[in-house]
Tab-separated table of C-alpha atoms in Angstrom:
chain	number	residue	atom	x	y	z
A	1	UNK	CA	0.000	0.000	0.000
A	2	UNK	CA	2.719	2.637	0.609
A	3	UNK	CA	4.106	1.888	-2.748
A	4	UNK	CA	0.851	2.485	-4.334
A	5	UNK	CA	0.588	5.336	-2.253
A	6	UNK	CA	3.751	6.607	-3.709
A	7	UNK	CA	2.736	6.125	-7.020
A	8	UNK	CA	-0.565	7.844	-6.618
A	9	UNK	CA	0.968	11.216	-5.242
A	10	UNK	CA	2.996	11.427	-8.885
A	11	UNK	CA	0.916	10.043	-11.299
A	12	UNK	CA	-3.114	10.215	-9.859
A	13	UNK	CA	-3.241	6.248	-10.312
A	14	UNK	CA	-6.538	5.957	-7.899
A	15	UNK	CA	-8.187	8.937	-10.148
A	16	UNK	CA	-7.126	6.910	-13.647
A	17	UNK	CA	-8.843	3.622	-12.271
A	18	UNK	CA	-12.003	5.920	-11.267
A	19	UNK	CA	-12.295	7.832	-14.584
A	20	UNK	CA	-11.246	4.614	-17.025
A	21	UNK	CA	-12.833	2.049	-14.926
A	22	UNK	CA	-14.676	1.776	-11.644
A	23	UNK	CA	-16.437	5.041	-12.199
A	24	UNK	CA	-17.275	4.562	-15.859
A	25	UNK	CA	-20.390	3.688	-16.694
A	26	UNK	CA	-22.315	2.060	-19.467
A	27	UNK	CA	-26.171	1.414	-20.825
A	28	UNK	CA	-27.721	-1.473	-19.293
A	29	UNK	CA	-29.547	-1.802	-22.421
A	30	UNK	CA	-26.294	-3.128	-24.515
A	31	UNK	CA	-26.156	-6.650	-25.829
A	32	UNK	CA	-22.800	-8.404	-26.894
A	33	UNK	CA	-22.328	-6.488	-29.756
A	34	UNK	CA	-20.886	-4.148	-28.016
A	35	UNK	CA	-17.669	-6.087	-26.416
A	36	UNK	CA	-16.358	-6.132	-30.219
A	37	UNK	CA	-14.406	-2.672	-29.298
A	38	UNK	CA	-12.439	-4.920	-26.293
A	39	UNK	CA	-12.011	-7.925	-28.801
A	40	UNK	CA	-10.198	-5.405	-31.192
A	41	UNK	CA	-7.858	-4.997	-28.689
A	42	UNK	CA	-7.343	-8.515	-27.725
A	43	UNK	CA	-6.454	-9.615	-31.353
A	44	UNK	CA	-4.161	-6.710	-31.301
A	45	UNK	CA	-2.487	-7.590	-28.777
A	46	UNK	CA	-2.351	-11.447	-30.300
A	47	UNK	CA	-0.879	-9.899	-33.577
A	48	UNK	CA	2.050	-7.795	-31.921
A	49	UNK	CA	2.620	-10.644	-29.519
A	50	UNK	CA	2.887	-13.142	-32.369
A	51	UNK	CA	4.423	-10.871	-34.769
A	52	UNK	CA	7.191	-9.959	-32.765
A	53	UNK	CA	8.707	-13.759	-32.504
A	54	UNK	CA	8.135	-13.952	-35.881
A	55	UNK	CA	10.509	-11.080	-36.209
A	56	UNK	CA	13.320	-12.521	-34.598
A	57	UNK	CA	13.543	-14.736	-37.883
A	58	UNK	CA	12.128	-13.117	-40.124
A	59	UNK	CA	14.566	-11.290	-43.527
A	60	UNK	CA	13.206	-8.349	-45.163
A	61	UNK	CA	14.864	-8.982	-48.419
A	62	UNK	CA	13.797	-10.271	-51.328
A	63	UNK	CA	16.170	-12.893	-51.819
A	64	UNK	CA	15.654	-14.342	-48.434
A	65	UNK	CA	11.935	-13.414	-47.231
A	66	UNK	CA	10.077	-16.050	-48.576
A	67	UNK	CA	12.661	-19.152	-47.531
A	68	UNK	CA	12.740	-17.247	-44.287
A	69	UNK	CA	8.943	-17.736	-43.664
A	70	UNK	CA	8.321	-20.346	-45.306
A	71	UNK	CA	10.951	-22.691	-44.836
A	72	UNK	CA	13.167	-20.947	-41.298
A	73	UNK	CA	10.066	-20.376	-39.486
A	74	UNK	CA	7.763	-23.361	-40.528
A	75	UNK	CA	10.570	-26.265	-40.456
A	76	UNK	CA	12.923	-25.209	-38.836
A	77	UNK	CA	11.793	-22.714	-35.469
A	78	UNK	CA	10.324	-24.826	-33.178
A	79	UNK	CA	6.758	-23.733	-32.652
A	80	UNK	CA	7.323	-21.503	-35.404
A	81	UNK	CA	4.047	-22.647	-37.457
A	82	UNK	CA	2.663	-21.696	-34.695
A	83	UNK	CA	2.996	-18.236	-34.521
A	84	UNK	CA	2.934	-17.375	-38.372
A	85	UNK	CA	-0.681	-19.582	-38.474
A	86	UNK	CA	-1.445	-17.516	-35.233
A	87	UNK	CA	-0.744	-14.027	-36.711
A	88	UNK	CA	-2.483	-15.412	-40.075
A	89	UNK	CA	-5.775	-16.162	-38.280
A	90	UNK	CA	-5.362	-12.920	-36.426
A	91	UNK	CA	-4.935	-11.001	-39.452
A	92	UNK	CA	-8.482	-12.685	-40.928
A	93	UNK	CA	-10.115	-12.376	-37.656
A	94	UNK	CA	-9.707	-8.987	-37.160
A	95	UNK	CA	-11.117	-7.543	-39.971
A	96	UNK	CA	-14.034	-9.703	-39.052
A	97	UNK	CA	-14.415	-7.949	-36.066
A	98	UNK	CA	-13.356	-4.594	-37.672
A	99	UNK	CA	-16.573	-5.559	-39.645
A	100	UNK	CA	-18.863	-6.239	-36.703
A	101	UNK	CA	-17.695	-3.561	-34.943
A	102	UNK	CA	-18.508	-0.693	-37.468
A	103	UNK	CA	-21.654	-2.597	-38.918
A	104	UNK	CA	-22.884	-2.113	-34.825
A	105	UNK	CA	-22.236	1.363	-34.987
A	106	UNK	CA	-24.103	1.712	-38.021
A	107	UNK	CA	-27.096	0.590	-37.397
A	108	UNK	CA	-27.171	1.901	-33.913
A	109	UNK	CA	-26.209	4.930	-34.537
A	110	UNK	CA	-23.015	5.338	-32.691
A	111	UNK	CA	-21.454	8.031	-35.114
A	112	UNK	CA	-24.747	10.411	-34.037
A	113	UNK	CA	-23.485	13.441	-32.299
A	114	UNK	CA	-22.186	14.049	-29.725
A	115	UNK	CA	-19.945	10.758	-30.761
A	116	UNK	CA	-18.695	12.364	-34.245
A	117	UNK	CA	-15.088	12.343	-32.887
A	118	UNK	CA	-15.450	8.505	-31.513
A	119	UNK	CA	-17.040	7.614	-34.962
A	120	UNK	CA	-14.030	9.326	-37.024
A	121	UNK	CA	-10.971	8.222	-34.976
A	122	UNK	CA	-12.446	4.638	-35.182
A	123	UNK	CA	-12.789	5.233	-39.176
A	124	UNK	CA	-9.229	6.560	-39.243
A	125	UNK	CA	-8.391	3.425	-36.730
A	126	UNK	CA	-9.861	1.162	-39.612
A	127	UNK	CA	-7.758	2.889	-42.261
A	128	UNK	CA	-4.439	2.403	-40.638
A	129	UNK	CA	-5.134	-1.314	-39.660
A	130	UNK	CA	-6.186	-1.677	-43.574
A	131	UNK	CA	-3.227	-0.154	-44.307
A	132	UNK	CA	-1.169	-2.412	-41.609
A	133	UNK	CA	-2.946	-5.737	-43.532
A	134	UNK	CA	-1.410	-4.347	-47.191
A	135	UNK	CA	1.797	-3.799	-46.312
A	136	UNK	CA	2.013	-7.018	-43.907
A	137	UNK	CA	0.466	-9.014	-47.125
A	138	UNK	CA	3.758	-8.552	-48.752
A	139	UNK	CA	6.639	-9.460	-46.240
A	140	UNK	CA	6.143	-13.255	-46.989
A	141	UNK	CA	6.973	-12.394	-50.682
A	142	UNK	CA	4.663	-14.940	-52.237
A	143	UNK	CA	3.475	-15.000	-55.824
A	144	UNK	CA	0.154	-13.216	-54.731
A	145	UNK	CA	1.226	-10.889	-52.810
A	146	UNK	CA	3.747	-9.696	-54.693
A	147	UNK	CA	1.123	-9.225	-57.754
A	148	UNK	CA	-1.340	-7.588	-55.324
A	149	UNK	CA	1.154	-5.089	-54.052
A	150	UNK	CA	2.028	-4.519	-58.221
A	151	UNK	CA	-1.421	-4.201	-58.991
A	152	UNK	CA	-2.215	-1.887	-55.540
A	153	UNK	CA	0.427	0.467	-56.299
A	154	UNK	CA	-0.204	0.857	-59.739
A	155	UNK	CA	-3.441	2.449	-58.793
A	156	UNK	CA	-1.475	5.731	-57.587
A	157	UNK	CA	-0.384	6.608	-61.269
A	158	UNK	CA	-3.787	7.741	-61.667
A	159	UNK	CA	-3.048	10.843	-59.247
A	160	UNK	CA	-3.348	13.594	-61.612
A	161	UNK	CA	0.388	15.426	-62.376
A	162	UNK	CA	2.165	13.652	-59.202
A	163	UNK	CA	0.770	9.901	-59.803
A	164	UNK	CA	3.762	8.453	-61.716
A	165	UNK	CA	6.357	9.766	-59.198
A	166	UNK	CA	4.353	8.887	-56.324
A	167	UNK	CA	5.015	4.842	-57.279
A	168	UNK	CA	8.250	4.942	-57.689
A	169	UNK	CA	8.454	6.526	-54.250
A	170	UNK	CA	6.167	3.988	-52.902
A	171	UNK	CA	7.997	1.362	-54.335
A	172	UNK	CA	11.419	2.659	-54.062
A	173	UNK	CA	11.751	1.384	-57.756
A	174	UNK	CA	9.989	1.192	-61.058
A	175	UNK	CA	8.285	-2.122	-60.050
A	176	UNK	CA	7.883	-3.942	-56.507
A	177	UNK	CA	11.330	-4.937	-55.836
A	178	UNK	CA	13.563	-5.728	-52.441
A	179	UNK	CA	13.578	-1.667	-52.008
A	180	UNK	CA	9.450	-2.426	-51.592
A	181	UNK	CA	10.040	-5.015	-49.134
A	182	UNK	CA	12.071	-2.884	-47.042
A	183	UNK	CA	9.776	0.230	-46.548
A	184	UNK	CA	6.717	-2.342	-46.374
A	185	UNK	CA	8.543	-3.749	-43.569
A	186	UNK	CA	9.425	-0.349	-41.681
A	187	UNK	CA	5.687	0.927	-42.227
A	188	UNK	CA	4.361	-2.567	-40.725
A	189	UNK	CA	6.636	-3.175	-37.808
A	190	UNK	CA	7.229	0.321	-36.832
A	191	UNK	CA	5.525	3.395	-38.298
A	192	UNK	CA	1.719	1.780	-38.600
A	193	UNK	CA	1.667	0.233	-35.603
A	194	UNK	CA	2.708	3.369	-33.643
A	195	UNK	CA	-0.310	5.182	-35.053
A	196	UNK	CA	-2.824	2.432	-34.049
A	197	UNK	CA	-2.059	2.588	-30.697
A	198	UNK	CA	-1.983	6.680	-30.630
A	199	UNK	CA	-5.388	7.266	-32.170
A	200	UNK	CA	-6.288	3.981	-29.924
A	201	UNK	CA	-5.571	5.590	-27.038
A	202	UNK	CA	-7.672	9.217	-28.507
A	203	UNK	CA	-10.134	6.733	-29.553
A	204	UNK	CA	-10.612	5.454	-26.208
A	205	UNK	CA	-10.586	9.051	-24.509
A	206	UNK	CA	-13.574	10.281	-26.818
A	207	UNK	CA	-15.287	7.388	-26.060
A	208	UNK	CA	-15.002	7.654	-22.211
A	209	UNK	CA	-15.996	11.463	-22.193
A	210	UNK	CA	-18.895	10.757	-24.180
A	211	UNK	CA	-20.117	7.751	-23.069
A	212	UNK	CA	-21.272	4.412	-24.670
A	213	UNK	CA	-24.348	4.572	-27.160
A	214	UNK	CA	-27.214	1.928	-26.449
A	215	UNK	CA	-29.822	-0.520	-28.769
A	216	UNK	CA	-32.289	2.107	-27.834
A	217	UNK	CA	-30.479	5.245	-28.710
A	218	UNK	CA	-31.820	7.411	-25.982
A	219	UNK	CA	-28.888	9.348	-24.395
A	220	UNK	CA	-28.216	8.830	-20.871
A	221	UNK	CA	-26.678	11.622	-18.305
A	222	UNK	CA	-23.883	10.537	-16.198
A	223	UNK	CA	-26.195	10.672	-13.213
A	224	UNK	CA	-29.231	8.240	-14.719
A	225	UNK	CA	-26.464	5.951	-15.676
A	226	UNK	CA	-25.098	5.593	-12.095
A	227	UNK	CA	-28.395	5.948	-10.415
A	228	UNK	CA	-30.084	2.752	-11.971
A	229	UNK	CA	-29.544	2.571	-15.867
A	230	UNK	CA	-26.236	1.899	-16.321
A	231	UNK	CA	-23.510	-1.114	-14.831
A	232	UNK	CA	-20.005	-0.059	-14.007
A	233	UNK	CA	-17.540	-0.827	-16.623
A	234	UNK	CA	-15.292	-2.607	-14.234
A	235	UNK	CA	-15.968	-4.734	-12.378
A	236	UNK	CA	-19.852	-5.600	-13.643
A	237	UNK	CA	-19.337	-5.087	-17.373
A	238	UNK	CA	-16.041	-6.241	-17.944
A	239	UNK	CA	-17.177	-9.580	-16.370
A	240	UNK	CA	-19.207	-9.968	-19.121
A	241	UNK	CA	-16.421	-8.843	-21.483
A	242	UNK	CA	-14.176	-11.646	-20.008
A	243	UNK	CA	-16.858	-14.536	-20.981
A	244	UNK	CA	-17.322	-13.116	-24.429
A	245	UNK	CA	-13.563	-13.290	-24.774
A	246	UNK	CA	-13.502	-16.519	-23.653
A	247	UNK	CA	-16.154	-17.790	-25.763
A	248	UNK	CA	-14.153	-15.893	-28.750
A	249	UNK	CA	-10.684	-17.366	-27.894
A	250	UNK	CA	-11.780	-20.851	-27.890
A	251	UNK	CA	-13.241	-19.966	-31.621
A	252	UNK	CA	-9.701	-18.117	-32.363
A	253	UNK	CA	-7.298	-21.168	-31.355
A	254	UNK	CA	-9.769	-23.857	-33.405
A	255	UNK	CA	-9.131	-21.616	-36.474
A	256	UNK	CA	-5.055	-21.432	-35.698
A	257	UNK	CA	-4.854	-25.485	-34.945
A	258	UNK	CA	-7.391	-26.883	-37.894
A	259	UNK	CA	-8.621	-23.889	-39.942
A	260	UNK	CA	-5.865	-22.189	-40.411
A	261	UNK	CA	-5.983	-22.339	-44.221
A	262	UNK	CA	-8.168	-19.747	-44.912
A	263	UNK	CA	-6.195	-17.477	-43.822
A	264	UNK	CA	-3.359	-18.367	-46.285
A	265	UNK	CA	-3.864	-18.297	-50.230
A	266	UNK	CA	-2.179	-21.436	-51.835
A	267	UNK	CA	-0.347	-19.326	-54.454
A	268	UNK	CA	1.039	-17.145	-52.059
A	269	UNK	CA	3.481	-20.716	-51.001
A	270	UNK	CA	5.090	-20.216	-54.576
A	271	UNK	CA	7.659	-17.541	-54.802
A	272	UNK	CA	7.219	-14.233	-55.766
A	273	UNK	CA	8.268	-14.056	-59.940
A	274	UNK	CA	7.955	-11.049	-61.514
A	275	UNK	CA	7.977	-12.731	-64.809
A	276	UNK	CA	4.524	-14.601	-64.517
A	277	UNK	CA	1.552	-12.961	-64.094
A	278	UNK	CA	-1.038	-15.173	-62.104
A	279	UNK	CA	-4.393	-15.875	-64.402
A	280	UNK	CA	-6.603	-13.696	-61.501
A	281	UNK	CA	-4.980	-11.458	-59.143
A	282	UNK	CA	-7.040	-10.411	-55.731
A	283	UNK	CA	-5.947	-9.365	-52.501
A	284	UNK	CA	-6.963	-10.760	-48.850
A	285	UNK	CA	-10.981	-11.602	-47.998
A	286	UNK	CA	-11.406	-8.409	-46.230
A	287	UNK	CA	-10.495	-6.339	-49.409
A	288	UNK	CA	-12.691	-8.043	-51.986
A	289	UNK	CA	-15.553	-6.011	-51.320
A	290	UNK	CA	-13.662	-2.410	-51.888
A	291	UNK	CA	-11.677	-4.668	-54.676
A	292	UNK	CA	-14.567	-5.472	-56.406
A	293	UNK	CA	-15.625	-1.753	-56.560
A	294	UNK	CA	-12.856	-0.929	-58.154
A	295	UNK	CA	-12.980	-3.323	-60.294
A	296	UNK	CA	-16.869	-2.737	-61.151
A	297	UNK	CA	-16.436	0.180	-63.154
A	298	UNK	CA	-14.568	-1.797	-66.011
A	299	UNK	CA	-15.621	0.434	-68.780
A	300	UNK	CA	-13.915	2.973	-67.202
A	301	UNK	CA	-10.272	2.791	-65.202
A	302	UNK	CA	-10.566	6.451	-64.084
A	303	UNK	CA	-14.136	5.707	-62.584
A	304	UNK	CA	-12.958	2.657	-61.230
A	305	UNK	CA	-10.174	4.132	-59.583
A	306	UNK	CA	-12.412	6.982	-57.780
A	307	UNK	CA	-15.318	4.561	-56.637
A	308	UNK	CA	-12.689	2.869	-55.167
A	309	UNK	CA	-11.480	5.325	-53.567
A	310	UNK	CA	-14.546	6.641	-52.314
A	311	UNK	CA	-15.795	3.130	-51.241
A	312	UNK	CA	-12.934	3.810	-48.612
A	313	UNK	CA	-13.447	6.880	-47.432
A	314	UNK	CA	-17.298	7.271	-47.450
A	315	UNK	CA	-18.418	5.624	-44.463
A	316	UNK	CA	-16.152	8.407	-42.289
A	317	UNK	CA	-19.125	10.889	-43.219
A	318	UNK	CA	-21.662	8.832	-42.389
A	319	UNK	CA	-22.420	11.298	-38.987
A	320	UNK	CA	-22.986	14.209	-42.068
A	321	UNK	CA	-24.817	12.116	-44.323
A	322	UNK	CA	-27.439	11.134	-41.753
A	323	UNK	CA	-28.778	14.231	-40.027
A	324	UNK	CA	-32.391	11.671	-38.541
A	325	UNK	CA	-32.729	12.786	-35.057
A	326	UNK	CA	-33.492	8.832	-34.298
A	327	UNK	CA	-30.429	6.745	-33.349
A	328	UNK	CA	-30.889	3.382	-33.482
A	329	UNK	CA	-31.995	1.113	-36.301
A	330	UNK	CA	-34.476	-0.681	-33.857
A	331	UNK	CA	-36.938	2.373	-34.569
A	332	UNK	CA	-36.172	3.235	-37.975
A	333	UNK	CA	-38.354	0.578	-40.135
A	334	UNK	CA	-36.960	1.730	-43.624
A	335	UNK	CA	-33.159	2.292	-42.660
A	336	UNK	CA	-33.282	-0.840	-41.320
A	337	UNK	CA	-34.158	-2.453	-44.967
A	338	UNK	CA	-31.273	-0.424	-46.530
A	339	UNK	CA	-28.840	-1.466	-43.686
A	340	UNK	CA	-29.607	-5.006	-44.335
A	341	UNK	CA	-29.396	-4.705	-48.054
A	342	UNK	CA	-26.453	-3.030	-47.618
A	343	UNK	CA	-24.951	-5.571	-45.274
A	344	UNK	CA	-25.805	-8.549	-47.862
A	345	UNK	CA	-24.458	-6.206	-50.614
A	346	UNK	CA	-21.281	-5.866	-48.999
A	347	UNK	CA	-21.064	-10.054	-48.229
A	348	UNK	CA	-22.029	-10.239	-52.415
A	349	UNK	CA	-19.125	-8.069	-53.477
A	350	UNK	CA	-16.860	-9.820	-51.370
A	351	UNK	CA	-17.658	-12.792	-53.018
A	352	UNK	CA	-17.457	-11.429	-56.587
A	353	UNK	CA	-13.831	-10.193	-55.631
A	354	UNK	CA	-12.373	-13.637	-56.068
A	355	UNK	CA	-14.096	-14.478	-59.517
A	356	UNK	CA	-12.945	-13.409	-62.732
A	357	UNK	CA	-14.123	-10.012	-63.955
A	358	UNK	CA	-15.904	-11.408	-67.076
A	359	UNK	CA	-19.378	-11.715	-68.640
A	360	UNK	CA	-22.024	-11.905	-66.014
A	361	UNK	CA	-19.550	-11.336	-63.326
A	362	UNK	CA	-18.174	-8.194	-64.877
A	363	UNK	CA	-22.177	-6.544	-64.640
A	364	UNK	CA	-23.190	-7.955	-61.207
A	365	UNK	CA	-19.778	-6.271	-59.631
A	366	UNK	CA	-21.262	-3.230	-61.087
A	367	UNK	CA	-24.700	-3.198	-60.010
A	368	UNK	CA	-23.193	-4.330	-56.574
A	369	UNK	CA	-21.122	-1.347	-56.585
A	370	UNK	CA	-24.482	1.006	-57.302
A	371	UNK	CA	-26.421	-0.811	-54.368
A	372	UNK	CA	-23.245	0.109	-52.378
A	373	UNK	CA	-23.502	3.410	-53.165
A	374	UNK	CA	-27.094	3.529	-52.800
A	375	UNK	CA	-27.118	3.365	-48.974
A	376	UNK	CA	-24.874	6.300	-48.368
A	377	UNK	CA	-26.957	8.675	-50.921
A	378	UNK	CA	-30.214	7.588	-49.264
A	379	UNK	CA	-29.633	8.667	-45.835
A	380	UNK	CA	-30.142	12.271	-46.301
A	381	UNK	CA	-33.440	11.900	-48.220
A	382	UNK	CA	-34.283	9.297	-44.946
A	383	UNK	CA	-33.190	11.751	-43.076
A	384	UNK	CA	-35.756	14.424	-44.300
A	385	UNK	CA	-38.715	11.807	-44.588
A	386	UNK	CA	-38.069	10.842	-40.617
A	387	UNK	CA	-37.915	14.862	-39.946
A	388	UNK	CA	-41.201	15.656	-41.723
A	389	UNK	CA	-42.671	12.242	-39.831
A	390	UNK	CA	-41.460	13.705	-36.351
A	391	UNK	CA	-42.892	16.884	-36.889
A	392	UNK	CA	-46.028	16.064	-38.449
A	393	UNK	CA	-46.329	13.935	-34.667
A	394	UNK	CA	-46.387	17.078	-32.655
């Protein structure tokens, strides 16, 4: 106790534990959906964990990578399989969250004001981790993704005046060679990850001033919350956090010890060749769906190239784009429609990504990419039909 009395004179311990934990509270009214946030930050913690023994024998260079991962770390490191099938899964997995996560949000209404900031810092959160997966898909310098990282890049020449020198900078060369490796390396082990856990930690902060949302989307004061409608976050609600995580790591470890394939593309076990072309390039699952956007527009490369683009960024307006003074989905009988068309939408393009782009396929990618599109134009004119209903009810 003295020591923690010590510590509490120069750094307000007792006051952090109040503000982050035992004096937080959250909406009864919240059903698992919303531990998603703390299982983000369990499979990021399973990723740096896992990725940082895989560093120890891991070569960024292009002559060495691939035997390095594929033959150092799988035959030869004890446990090594281990660890590259656990930050594999991980990888996967998190995205699937990511997914959850945001699709919650959504259809709650969690990026309503006054959570704007949470809503964009998660968005940006969602970027960098996207950004984390691309660079990451490289290092084992596979056959795939060394063609998706060609393909990825190439986009970038489109940039009006500054496009063609922006790729070479990118790449550090004219195509993806070993100088690619190495910056894709630096971003993924060092820069990226630095930025997730600084807009993490903002992230976090927004959220606590603010305060959770709820399925009902009636905002709570600080005071109903503590005096009957809300649980503390610690000890109460994290004790349902810790079964959901259980329930979720028992799921996670049955993927790494008998699933683990899906997480790994067959071609991507043949070394990267610059010479052949593979018949159908595509990236990882979790960028089919933006993928197929860009690749929906095939008449046009230019339109293509902005769809994608804006596929990306779109959702990060989502708290301008729907001005409805009602929150949650549970009350909003035709955004709920759209949110579940949307939400199949999104599974259909993701499968489209990993078929050819020809004949039939070709035209459903780009009527996918419309009904994509579709949901984010809507919400203002939903917006002004559940106005006009409000009002007309007074």
């Amino acid at each position: 106790m003295k020591f923690m009395d010590w510590l509490d004179e120069r750094l307000a311990v007792r006051q952090l534990i109040k503000v982050m934990l035992t004096e937080y509270y959250v909406p009864k009214n919240i059903n698992f959906l919303w531990s998603f946030g703390v299982l983000i930050m369990v499979v990021f913690a399973i990723l740096v964990v896992s990725g940082i023994f895989l560093l120890m024998y891991y070569k960024p260079d292009s002559h060495l990578a691939f035997d390095s991962v594929n033959k150092t770390i799988m035959m030869d490191v004890e446990y090594g399989w281990l660890f590259r099938h656990t930050h594999a899964v991980a990888a996967s997995i998190m995205f699937l969250v990511l997914y959850v996560h945001m699709a919650r949000g959504i259809y709650y209404g969690s990026f309503k004001a006054p959570r704007e900031i949470v809503w964009i810092t998660g968005y940006i959160l969602f970027i960098l981790m996207a950004a984390t997966a691309f660079t990451g898909y490289l290092l084992p310098w596979g056959q795939m993704s060394y063609w998706a990282a060609q393909t990825i890049t190439t986009l970038f020449e489109k940039i009006p005046f500054i496009g063609p020198d922006l790729v070479v900078w990118i790449r550090g060369n004219y195509i993806v060679e070993d100088a690619t490796l190495t910056r894709f390396f630096a971003l993924h082990v060092v820069f990226l990850p630095l930025l997730l856990i600084v807009f993490t930690g903002i992230h976090l902060y927004a959220v606590r001033i603010v305060g959770s949302n709820n399925e009902d989307g009636i905002e709570l004061t600080k005071e109903e919350k503590k005096h009957g409608k809300g649980i503390p976050f610690w000890p109460v609600f994290m004790a349902k956090e810790f079964f959901v995580i259980s329930v979720f790591l028992i799921f996670f470890f049955y993927l790494v010890f008998y699933q683990y394939k899906f997480a790994m593309d067959p071609i991507n076990f043949t070394p990267a060749d610059y010479l052949q072309t593979p018949t159908h390039i595509y990236p990882e699952w979790y960028f089919l769906a933006f993928y197929e956007v860009l690749r929906g527009f095939f008449f046009s490369q230019n339109l293509g190239l902005i769809a994608f683009v804006l596929s990306m960024f779109i959702a990060a307006f989502l708290p301008w784009l729907d001005t409805s003074p009602i929150r949650s989905g549970n009350h909003r009988p035709l955004y709920k429609i759209l949110f579940f068309i949307f939400v199949a939408d999104f599974v259909f393009l993701t499968i489209l990504g990993k078929l050819p782009p020809t004949g039939l396929y070709a035209w459903l990618g780009f009527a996918g990419s419309l009904v994509y599109f579709a949901f984010f134009f809507a919400l203002p004119i939903i917006s002004r039909i559940e106005k006009k209903k409000l009002e007309g009810g007074r």
